[in-house]
mmCIF file of C-alpha atoms and ligand atoms in Angstrom:
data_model
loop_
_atom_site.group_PDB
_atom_site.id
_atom_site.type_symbol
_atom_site.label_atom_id
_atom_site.label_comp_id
_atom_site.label_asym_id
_atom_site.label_seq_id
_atom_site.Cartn_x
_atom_site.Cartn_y
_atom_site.Cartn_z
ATOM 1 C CA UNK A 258 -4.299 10.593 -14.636
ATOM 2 C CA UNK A 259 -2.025 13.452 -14.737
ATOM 3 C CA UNK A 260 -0.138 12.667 -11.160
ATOM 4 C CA UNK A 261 0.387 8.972 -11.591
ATOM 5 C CA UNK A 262 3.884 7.851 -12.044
ATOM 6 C CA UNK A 263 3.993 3.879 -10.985
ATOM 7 C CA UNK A 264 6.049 1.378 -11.140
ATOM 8 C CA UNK A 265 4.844 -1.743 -11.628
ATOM 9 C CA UNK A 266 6.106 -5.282 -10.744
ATOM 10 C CA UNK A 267 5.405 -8.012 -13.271
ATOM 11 C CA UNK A 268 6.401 -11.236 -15.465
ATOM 12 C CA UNK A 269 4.916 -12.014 -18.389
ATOM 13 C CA UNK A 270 1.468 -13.270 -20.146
ATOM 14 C CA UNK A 271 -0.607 -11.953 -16.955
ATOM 15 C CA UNK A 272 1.394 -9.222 -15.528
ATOM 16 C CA UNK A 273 1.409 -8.094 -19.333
ATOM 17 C CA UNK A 274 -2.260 -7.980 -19.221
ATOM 18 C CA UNK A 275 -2.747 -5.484 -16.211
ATOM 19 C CA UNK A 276 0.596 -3.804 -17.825
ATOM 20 C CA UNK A 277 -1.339 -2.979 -21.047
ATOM 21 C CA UNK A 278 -3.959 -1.269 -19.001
ATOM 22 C CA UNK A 279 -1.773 1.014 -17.252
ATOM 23 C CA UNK A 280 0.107 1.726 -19.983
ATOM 24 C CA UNK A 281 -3.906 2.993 -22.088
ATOM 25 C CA UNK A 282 -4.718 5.456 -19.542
ATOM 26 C CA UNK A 283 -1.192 6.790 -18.235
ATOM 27 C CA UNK A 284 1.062 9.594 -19.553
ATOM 28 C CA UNK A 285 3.998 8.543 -21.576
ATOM 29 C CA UNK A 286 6.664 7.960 -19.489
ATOM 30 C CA UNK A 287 4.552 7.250 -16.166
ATOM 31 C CA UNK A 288 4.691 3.901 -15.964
ATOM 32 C CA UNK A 289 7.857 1.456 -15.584
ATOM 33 C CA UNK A 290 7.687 -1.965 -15.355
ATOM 34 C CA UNK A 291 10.567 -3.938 -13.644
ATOM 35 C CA UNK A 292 10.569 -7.144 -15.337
ATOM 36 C CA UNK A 293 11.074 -10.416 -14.749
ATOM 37 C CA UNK A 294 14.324 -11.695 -16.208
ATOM 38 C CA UNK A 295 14.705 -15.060 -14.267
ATOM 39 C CA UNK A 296 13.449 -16.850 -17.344
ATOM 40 C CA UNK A 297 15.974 -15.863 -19.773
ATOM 41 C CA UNK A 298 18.389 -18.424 -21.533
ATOM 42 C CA UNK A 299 20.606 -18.803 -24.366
ATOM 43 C CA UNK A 300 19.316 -21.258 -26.848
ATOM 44 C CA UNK A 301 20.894 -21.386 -30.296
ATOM 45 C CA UNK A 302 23.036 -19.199 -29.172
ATOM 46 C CA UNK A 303 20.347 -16.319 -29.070
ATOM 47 C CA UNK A 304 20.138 -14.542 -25.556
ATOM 48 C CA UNK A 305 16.106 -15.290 -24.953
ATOM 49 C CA UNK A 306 14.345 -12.901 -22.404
ATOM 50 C CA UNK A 307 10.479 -14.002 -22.775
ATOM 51 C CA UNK A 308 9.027 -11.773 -20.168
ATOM 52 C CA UNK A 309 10.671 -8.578 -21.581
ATOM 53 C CA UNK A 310 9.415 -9.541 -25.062
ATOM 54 C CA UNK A 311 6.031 -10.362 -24.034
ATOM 55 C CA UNK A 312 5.836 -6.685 -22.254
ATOM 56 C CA UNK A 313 6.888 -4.945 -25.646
ATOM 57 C CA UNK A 314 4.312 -7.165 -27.889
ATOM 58 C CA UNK A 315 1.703 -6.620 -25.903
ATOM 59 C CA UNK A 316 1.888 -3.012 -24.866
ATOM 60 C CA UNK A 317 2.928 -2.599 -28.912
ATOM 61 C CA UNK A 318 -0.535 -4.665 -29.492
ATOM 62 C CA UNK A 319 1.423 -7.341 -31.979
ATOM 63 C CA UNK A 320 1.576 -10.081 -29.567
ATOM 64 C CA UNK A 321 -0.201 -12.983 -30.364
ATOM 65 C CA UNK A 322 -3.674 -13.000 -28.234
ATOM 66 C CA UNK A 323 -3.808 -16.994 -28.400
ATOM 67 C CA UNK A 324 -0.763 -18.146 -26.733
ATOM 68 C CA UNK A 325 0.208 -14.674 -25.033
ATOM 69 C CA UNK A 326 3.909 -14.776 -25.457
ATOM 70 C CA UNK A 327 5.630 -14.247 -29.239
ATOM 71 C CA UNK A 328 4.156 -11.905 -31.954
ATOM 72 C CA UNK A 329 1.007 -12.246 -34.287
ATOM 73 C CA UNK A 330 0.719 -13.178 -37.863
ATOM 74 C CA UNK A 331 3.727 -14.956 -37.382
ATOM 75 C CA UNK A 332 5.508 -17.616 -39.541
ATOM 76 C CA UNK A 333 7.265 -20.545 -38.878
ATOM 77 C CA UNK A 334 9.852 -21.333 -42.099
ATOM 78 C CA UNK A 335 13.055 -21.055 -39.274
ATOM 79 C CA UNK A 336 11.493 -23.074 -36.534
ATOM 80 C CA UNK A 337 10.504 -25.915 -39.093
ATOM 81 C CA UNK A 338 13.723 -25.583 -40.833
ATOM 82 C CA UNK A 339 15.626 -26.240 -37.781
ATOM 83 C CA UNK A 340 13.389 -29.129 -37.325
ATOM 84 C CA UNK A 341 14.250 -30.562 -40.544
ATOM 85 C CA UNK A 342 18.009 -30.064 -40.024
ATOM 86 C CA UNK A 343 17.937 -31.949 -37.185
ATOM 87 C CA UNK A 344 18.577 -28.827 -34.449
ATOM 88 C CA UNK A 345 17.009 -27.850 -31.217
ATOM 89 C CA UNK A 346 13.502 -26.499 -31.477
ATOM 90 C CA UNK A 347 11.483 -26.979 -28.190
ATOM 91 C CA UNK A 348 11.715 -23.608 -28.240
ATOM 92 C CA UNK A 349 9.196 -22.028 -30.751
ATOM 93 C CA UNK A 350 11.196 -19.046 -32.474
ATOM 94 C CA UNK A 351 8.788 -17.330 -35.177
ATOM 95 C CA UNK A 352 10.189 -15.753 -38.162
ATOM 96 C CA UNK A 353 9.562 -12.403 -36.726
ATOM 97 C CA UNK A 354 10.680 -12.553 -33.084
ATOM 98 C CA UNK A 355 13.895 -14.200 -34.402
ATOM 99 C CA UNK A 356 14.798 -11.160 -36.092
ATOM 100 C CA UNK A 357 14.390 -9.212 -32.919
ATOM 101 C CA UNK A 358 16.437 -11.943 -31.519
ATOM 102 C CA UNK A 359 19.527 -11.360 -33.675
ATOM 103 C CA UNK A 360 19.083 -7.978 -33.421
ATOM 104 C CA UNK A 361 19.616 -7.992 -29.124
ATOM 105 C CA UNK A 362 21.807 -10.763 -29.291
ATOM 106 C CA UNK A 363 24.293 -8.825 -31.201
ATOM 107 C CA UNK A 364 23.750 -5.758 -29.222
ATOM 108 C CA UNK A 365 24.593 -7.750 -26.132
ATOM 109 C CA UNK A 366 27.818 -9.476 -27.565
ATOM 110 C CA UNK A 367 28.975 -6.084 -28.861
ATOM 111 C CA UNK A 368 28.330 -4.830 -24.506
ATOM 112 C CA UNK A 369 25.159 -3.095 -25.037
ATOM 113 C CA UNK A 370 23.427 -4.298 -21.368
ATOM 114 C CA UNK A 371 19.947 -5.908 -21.394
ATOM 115 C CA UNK A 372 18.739 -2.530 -20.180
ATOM 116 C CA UNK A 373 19.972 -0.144 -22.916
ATOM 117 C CA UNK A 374 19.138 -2.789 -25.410
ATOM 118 C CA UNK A 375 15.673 -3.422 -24.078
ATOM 119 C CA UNK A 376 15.046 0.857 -24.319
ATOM 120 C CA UNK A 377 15.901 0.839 -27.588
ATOM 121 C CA UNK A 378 13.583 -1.981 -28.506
ATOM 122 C CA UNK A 379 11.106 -0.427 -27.028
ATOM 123 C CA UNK A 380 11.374 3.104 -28.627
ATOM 124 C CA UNK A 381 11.254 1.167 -32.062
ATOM 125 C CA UNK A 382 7.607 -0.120 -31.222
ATOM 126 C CA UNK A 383 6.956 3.596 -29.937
ATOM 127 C CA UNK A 384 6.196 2.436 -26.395
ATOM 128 C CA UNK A 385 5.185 5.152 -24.023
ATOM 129 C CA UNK A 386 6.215 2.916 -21.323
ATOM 130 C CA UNK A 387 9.480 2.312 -20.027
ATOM 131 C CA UNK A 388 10.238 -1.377 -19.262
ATOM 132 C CA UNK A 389 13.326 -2.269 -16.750
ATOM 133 C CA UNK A 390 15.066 -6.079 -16.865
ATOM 134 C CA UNK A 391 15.185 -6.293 -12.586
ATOM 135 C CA UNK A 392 18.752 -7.110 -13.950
ATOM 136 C CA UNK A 393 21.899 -7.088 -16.256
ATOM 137 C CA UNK A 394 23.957 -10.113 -15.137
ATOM 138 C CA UNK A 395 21.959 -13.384 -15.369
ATOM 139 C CA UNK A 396 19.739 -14.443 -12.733
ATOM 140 C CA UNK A 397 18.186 -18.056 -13.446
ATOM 141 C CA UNK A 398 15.420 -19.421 -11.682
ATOM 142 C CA UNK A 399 15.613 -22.806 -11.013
ATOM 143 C CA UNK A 400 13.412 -25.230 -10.532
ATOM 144 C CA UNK A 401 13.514 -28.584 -8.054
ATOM 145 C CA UNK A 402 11.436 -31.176 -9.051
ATOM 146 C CA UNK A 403 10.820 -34.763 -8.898
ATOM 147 C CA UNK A 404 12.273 -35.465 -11.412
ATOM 148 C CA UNK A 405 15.373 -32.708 -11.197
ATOM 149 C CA UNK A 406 16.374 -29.462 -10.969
ATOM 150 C CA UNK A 407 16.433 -27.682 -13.958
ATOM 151 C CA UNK A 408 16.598 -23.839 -15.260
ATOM 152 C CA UNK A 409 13.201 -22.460 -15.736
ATOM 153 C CA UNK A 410 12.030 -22.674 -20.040
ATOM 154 C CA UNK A 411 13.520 -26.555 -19.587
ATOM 155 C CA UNK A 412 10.624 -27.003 -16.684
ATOM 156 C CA UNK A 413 8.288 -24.247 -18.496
ATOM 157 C CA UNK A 414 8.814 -24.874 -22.310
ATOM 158 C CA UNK A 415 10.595 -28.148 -22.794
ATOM 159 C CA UNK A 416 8.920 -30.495 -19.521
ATOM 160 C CA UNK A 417 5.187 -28.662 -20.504
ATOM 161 C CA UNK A 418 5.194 -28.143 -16.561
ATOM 162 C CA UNK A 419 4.622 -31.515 -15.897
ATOM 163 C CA UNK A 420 7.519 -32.407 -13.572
ATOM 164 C CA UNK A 421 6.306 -31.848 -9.754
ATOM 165 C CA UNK A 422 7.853 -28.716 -8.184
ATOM 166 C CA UNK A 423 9.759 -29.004 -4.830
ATOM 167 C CA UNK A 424 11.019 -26.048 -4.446
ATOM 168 C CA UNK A 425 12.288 -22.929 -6.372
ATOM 169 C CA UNK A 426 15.826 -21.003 -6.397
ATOM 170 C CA UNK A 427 17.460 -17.823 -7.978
ATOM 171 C CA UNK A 428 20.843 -18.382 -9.113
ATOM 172 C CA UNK A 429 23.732 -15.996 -9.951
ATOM 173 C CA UNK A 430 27.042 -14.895 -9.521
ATOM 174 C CA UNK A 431 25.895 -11.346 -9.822
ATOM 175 C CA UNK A 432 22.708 -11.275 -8.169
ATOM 176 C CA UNK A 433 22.566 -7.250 -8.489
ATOM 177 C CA UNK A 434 19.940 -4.477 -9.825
ATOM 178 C CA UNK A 435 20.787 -1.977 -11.858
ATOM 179 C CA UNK A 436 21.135 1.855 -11.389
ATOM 180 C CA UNK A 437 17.567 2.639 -13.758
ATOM 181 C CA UNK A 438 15.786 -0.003 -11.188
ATOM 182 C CA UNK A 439 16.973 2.409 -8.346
ATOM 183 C CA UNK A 440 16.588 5.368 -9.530
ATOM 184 C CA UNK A 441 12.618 4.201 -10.962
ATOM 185 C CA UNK A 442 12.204 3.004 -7.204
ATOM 186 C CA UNK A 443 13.489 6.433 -5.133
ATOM 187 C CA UNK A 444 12.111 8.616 -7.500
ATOM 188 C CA UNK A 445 10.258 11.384 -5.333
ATOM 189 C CA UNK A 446 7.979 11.612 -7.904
ATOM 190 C CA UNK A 447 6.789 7.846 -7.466
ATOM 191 C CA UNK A 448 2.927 7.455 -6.165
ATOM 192 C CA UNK A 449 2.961 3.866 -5.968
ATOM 193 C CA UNK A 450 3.735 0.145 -6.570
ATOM 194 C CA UNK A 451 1.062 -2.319 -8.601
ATOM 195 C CA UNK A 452 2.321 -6.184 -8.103
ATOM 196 C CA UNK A 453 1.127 -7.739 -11.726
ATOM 197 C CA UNK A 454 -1.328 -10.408 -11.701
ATOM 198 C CA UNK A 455 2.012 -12.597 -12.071
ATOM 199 C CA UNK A 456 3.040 -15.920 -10.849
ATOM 200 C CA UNK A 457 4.458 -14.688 -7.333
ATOM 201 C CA UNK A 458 6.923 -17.914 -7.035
ATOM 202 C CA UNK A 459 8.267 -18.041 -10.451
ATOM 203 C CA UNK A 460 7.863 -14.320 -12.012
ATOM 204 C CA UNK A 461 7.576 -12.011 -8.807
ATOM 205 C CA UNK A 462 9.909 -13.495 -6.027
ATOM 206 C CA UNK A 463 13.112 -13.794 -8.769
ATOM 207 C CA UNK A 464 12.471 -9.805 -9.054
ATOM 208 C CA UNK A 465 11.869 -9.380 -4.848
ATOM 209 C CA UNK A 466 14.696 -12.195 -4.569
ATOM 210 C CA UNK A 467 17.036 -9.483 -5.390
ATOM 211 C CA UNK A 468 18.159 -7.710 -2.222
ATOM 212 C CA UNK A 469 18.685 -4.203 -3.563
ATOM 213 C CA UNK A 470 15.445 -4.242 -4.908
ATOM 214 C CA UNK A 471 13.471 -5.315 -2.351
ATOM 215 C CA UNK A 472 15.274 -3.189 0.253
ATOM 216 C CA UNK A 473 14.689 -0.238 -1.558
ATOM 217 C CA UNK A 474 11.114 -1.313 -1.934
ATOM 218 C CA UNK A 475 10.525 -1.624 1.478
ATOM 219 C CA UNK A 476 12.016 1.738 2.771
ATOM 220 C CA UNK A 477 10.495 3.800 0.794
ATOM 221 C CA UNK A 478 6.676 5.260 2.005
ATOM 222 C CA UNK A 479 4.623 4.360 -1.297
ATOM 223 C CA UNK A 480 1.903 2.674 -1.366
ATOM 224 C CA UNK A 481 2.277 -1.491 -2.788
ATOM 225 C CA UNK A 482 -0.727 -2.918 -4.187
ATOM 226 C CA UNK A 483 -1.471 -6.367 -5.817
ATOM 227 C CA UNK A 484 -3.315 -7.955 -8.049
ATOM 228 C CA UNK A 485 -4.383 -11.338 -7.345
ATOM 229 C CA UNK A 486 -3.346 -14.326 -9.785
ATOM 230 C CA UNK A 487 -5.713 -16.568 -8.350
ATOM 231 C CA UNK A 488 -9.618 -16.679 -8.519
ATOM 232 C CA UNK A 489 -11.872 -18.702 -7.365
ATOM 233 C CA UNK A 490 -9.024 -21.226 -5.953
ATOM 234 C CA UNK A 491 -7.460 -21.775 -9.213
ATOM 235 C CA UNK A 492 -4.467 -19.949 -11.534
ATOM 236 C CA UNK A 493 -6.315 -17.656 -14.423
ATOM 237 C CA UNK A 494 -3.874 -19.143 -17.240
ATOM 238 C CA UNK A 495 -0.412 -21.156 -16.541
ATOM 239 C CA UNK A 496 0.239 -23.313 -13.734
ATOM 240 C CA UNK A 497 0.400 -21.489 -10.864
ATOM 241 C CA UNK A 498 -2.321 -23.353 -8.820
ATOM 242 C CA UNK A 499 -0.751 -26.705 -9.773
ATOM 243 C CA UNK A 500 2.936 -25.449 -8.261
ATOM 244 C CA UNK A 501 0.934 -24.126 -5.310
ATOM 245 C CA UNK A 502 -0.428 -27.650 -4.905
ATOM 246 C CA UNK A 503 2.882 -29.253 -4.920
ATOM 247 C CA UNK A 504 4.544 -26.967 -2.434
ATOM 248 C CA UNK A 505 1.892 -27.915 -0.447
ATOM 249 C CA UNK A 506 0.361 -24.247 -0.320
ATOM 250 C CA UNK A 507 -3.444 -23.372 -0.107
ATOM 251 C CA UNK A 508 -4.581 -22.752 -3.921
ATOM 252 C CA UNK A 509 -6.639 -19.270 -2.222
ATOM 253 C CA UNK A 510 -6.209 -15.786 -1.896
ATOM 254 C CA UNK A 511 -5.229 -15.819 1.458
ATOM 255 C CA UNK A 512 -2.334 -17.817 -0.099
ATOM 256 C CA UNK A 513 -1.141 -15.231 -2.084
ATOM 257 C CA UNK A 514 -2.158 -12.247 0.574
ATOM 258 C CA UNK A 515 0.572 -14.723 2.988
ATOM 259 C CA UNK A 516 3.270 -14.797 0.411
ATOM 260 C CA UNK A 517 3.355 -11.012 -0.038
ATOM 261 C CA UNK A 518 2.438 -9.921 3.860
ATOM 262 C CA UNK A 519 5.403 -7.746 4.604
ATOM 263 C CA UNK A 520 5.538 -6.064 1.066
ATOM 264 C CA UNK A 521 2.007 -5.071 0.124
ATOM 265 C CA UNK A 522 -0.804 -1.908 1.826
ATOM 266 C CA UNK A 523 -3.496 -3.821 -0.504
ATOM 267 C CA UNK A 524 -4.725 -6.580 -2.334
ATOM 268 C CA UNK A 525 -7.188 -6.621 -5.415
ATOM 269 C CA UNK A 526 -9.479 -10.129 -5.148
ATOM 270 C CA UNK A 527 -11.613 -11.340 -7.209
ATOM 271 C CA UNK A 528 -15.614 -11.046 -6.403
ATOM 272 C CA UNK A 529 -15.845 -14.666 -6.674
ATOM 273 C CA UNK A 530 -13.418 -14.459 -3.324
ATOM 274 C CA UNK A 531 -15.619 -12.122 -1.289
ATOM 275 C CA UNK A 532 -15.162 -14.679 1.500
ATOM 276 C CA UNK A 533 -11.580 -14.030 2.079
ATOM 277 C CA UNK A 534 -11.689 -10.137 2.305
ATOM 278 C CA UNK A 535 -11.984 -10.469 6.426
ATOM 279 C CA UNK A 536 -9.042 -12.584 7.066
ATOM 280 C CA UNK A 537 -6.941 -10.699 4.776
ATOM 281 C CA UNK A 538 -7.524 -7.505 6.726
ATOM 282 C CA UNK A 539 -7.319 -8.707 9.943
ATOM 283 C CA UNK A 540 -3.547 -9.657 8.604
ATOM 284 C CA UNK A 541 -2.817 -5.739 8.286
ATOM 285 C CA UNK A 542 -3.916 -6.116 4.274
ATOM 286 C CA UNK A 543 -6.544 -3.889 2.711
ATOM 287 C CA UNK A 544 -8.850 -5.809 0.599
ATOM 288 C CA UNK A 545 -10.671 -4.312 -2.372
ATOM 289 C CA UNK A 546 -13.172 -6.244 -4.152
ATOM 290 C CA UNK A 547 -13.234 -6.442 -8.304
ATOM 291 C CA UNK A 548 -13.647 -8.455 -11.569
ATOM 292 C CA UNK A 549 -10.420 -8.999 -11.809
ATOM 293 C CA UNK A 550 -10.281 -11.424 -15.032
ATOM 294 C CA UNK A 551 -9.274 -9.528 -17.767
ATOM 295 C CA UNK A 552 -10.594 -10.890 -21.424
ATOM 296 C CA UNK A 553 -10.162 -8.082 -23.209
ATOM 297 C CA UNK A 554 -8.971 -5.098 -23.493
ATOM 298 C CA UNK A 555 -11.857 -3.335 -21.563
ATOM 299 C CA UNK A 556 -11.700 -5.333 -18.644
ATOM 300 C CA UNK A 557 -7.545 -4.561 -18.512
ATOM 301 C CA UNK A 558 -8.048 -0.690 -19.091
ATOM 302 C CA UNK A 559 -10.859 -0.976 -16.183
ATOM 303 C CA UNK A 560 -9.080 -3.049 -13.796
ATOM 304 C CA UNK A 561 -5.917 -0.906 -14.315
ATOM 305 C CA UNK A 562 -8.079 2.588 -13.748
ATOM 306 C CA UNK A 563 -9.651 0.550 -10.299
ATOM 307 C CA UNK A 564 -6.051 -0.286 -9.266
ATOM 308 C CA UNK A 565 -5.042 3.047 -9.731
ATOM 309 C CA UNK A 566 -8.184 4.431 -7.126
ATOM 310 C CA UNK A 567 -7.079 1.978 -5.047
ATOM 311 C CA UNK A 568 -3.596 3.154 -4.675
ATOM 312 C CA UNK A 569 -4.419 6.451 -4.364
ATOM 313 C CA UNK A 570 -7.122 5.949 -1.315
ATOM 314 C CA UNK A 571 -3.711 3.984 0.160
ATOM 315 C CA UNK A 572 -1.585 6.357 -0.393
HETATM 316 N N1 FO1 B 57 6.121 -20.868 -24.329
HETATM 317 C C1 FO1 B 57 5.775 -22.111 -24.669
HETATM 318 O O1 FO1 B 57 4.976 -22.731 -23.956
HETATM 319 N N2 FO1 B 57 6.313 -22.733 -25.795
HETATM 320 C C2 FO1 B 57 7.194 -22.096 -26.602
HETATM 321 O O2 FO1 B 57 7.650 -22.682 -27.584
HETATM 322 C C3 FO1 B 57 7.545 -20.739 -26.283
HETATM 323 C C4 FO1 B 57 8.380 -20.001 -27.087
HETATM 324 C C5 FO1 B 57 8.638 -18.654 -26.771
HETATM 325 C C6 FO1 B 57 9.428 -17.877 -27.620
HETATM 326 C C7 FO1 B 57 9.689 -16.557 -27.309
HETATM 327 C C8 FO1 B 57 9.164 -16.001 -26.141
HETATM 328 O O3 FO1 B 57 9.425 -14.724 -25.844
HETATM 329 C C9 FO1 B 57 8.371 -16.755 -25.293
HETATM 330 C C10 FO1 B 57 8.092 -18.088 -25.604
HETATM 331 N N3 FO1 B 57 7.291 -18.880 -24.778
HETATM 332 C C11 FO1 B 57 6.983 -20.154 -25.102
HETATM 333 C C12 FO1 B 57 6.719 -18.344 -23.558
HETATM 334 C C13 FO1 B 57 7.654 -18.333 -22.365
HETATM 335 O O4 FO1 B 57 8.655 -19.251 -22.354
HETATM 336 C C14 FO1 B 57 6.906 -18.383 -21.026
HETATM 337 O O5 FO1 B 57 5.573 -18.056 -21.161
HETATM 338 C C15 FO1 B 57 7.430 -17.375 -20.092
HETATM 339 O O6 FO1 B 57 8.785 -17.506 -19.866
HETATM 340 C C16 FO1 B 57 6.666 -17.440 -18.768
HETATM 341 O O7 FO1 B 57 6.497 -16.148 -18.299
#
């Protein structure tokens, strides 16, 4: 896998997933991962980025397999403390990922940025990947629903999903890349672009809502493939199918082939989806054909070695 240098595109719990597979059969240093930031928050006056730490404890292997996000063997004294006391704690801090939490929160108050914070994290759990926030200022994703808008762990975290989405917004006063996004994205070296098995509306389009970023995307001449986060009609793990319900989308992989039309050279569908591979390609999409659930760490290896081959024949 010696010519590979990608970049790939991702949130969280499922982009994680595909993430860990690139990251077992690349070089060090050949992958980067711009991620998601449009979920971060400040609660108890920590600065929470769930997507970034999800990324590190997974591709570290001490993320906690169950739930996805936050590490394992974790404990719980803080969380039930704060409980006891009376504070906030919607927002399940272990033991453990708190300390990593005072740690970045410092950094940023003392004007580290999220991105040389984020490297150094990373080099202290000896990742061989290098993982990007698609920002330094704050970018919030918002979501409208019936019963408000609200920023994204409130809807997520603190509403369980339940509220029905109407629609869903990127706010900032800064709504601006930075220069190691850019310079990831124009590197000659590049061969390609891998779209994580993601939520495109909530994890995906706050990264592509970015101008610079998608811009630079665009213009340059590698190949974009993606994975799909629906099979069979329905979202792997999270909610995805239910908010493509409510915005009155198809829950199919023509859906998601649609929402990423202008950006991608190929999508990777499910075999359970056969049936869609003909009207994806007669929209300008090439359509290859996998068992794309990932349940261990097999299938994620495999799936990420089958992405690569795809890129390549693409490219
Ligand atoms: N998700 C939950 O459903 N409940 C939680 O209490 C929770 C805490 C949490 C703490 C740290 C962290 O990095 C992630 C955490 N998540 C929690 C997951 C997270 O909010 C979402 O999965 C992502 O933002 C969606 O990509």
């Amino acid at each position: 896998m010696s010519e590979n240098n990608l970049i790939a595109i991702s949130g969280g719990i499922g982009g994680a997933k595909l993430c860990y597979g690139l990251d077992q059969i690349l070089e060090p240093g050949q992958l980067r991962v711009i991620a998601n930031t449009g979920d971060d928050f400040l609660y108890l006056g920590f600065y929470i980025s769930p997507d970034i730490d999800t990324l590190i404890y997974t591709l570290a292997e001490v993320n906690n397999k169950e739930t996805g996000w936050g590490r394992e063997d974790e404990t719980w004294k803080t969380h039930n403390v704060l409980g006891e006391l009376g504070a906030d704690n919607w927002f399940k801090l272990g033991d453990k990922d708190l300390a990593l939490h005072l740690h970045r929160s410092k950094a940023l108050r003392n004007g580290e940025t999220l991105t040389s914070i984020t490297q150094d994290i990373a080099e202290r759990f000896k990742l061989k990947t290098v993982i990007l926030p698609m920002s330094d200022h704050i970018i919030q994703t918002v979501v409208d629903t019936d019963e408000g808008s609200m920023p994204f762990q409130e809807y997520f975290v603190k509403e369980s999903t339940n509220p029905k989405v109407r629609e869903i917004s990127f706010e900032s006063k800064h709504p601006e890349t930075t220069k190691e996004v850019l310079e990831a994205i124009n590197d000659p070296e590049l061969s390609g672009f891998m779209i994580a098995p993601s939520n495109p509306y909530l994890s995906v389009d706050p990264i592509l809502s970015i101008d610079k970023i998608k811009q630079t995307i665009m213009q340059s001449n590698k190949p974009r493939v993606a994975v799909s986060p629906i099979i069979g009609g329905d979202s792997v793990k999270g909610p995805t199918a239910k908010i493509m319900e409510e915005m009155g989308l198809e829950v199919n992989v023509m859906t998601i082939a649609n929402h990423y039309e202008d950006l991608i050279d190929g999508l990777i569908i499910d075999n359970t989806d056969e049936e869609y591979i003909q009207a994806i390609e007669s929209s300008g999409i090439k359509v290859k054909v996998s068992n794309i659930l990932m349940n261990n760490n097999d299938d994620k290896t495999r799936l990420a070695e089958e992405a690569i081959e795809f890129l390549n024949e693409l490219s």
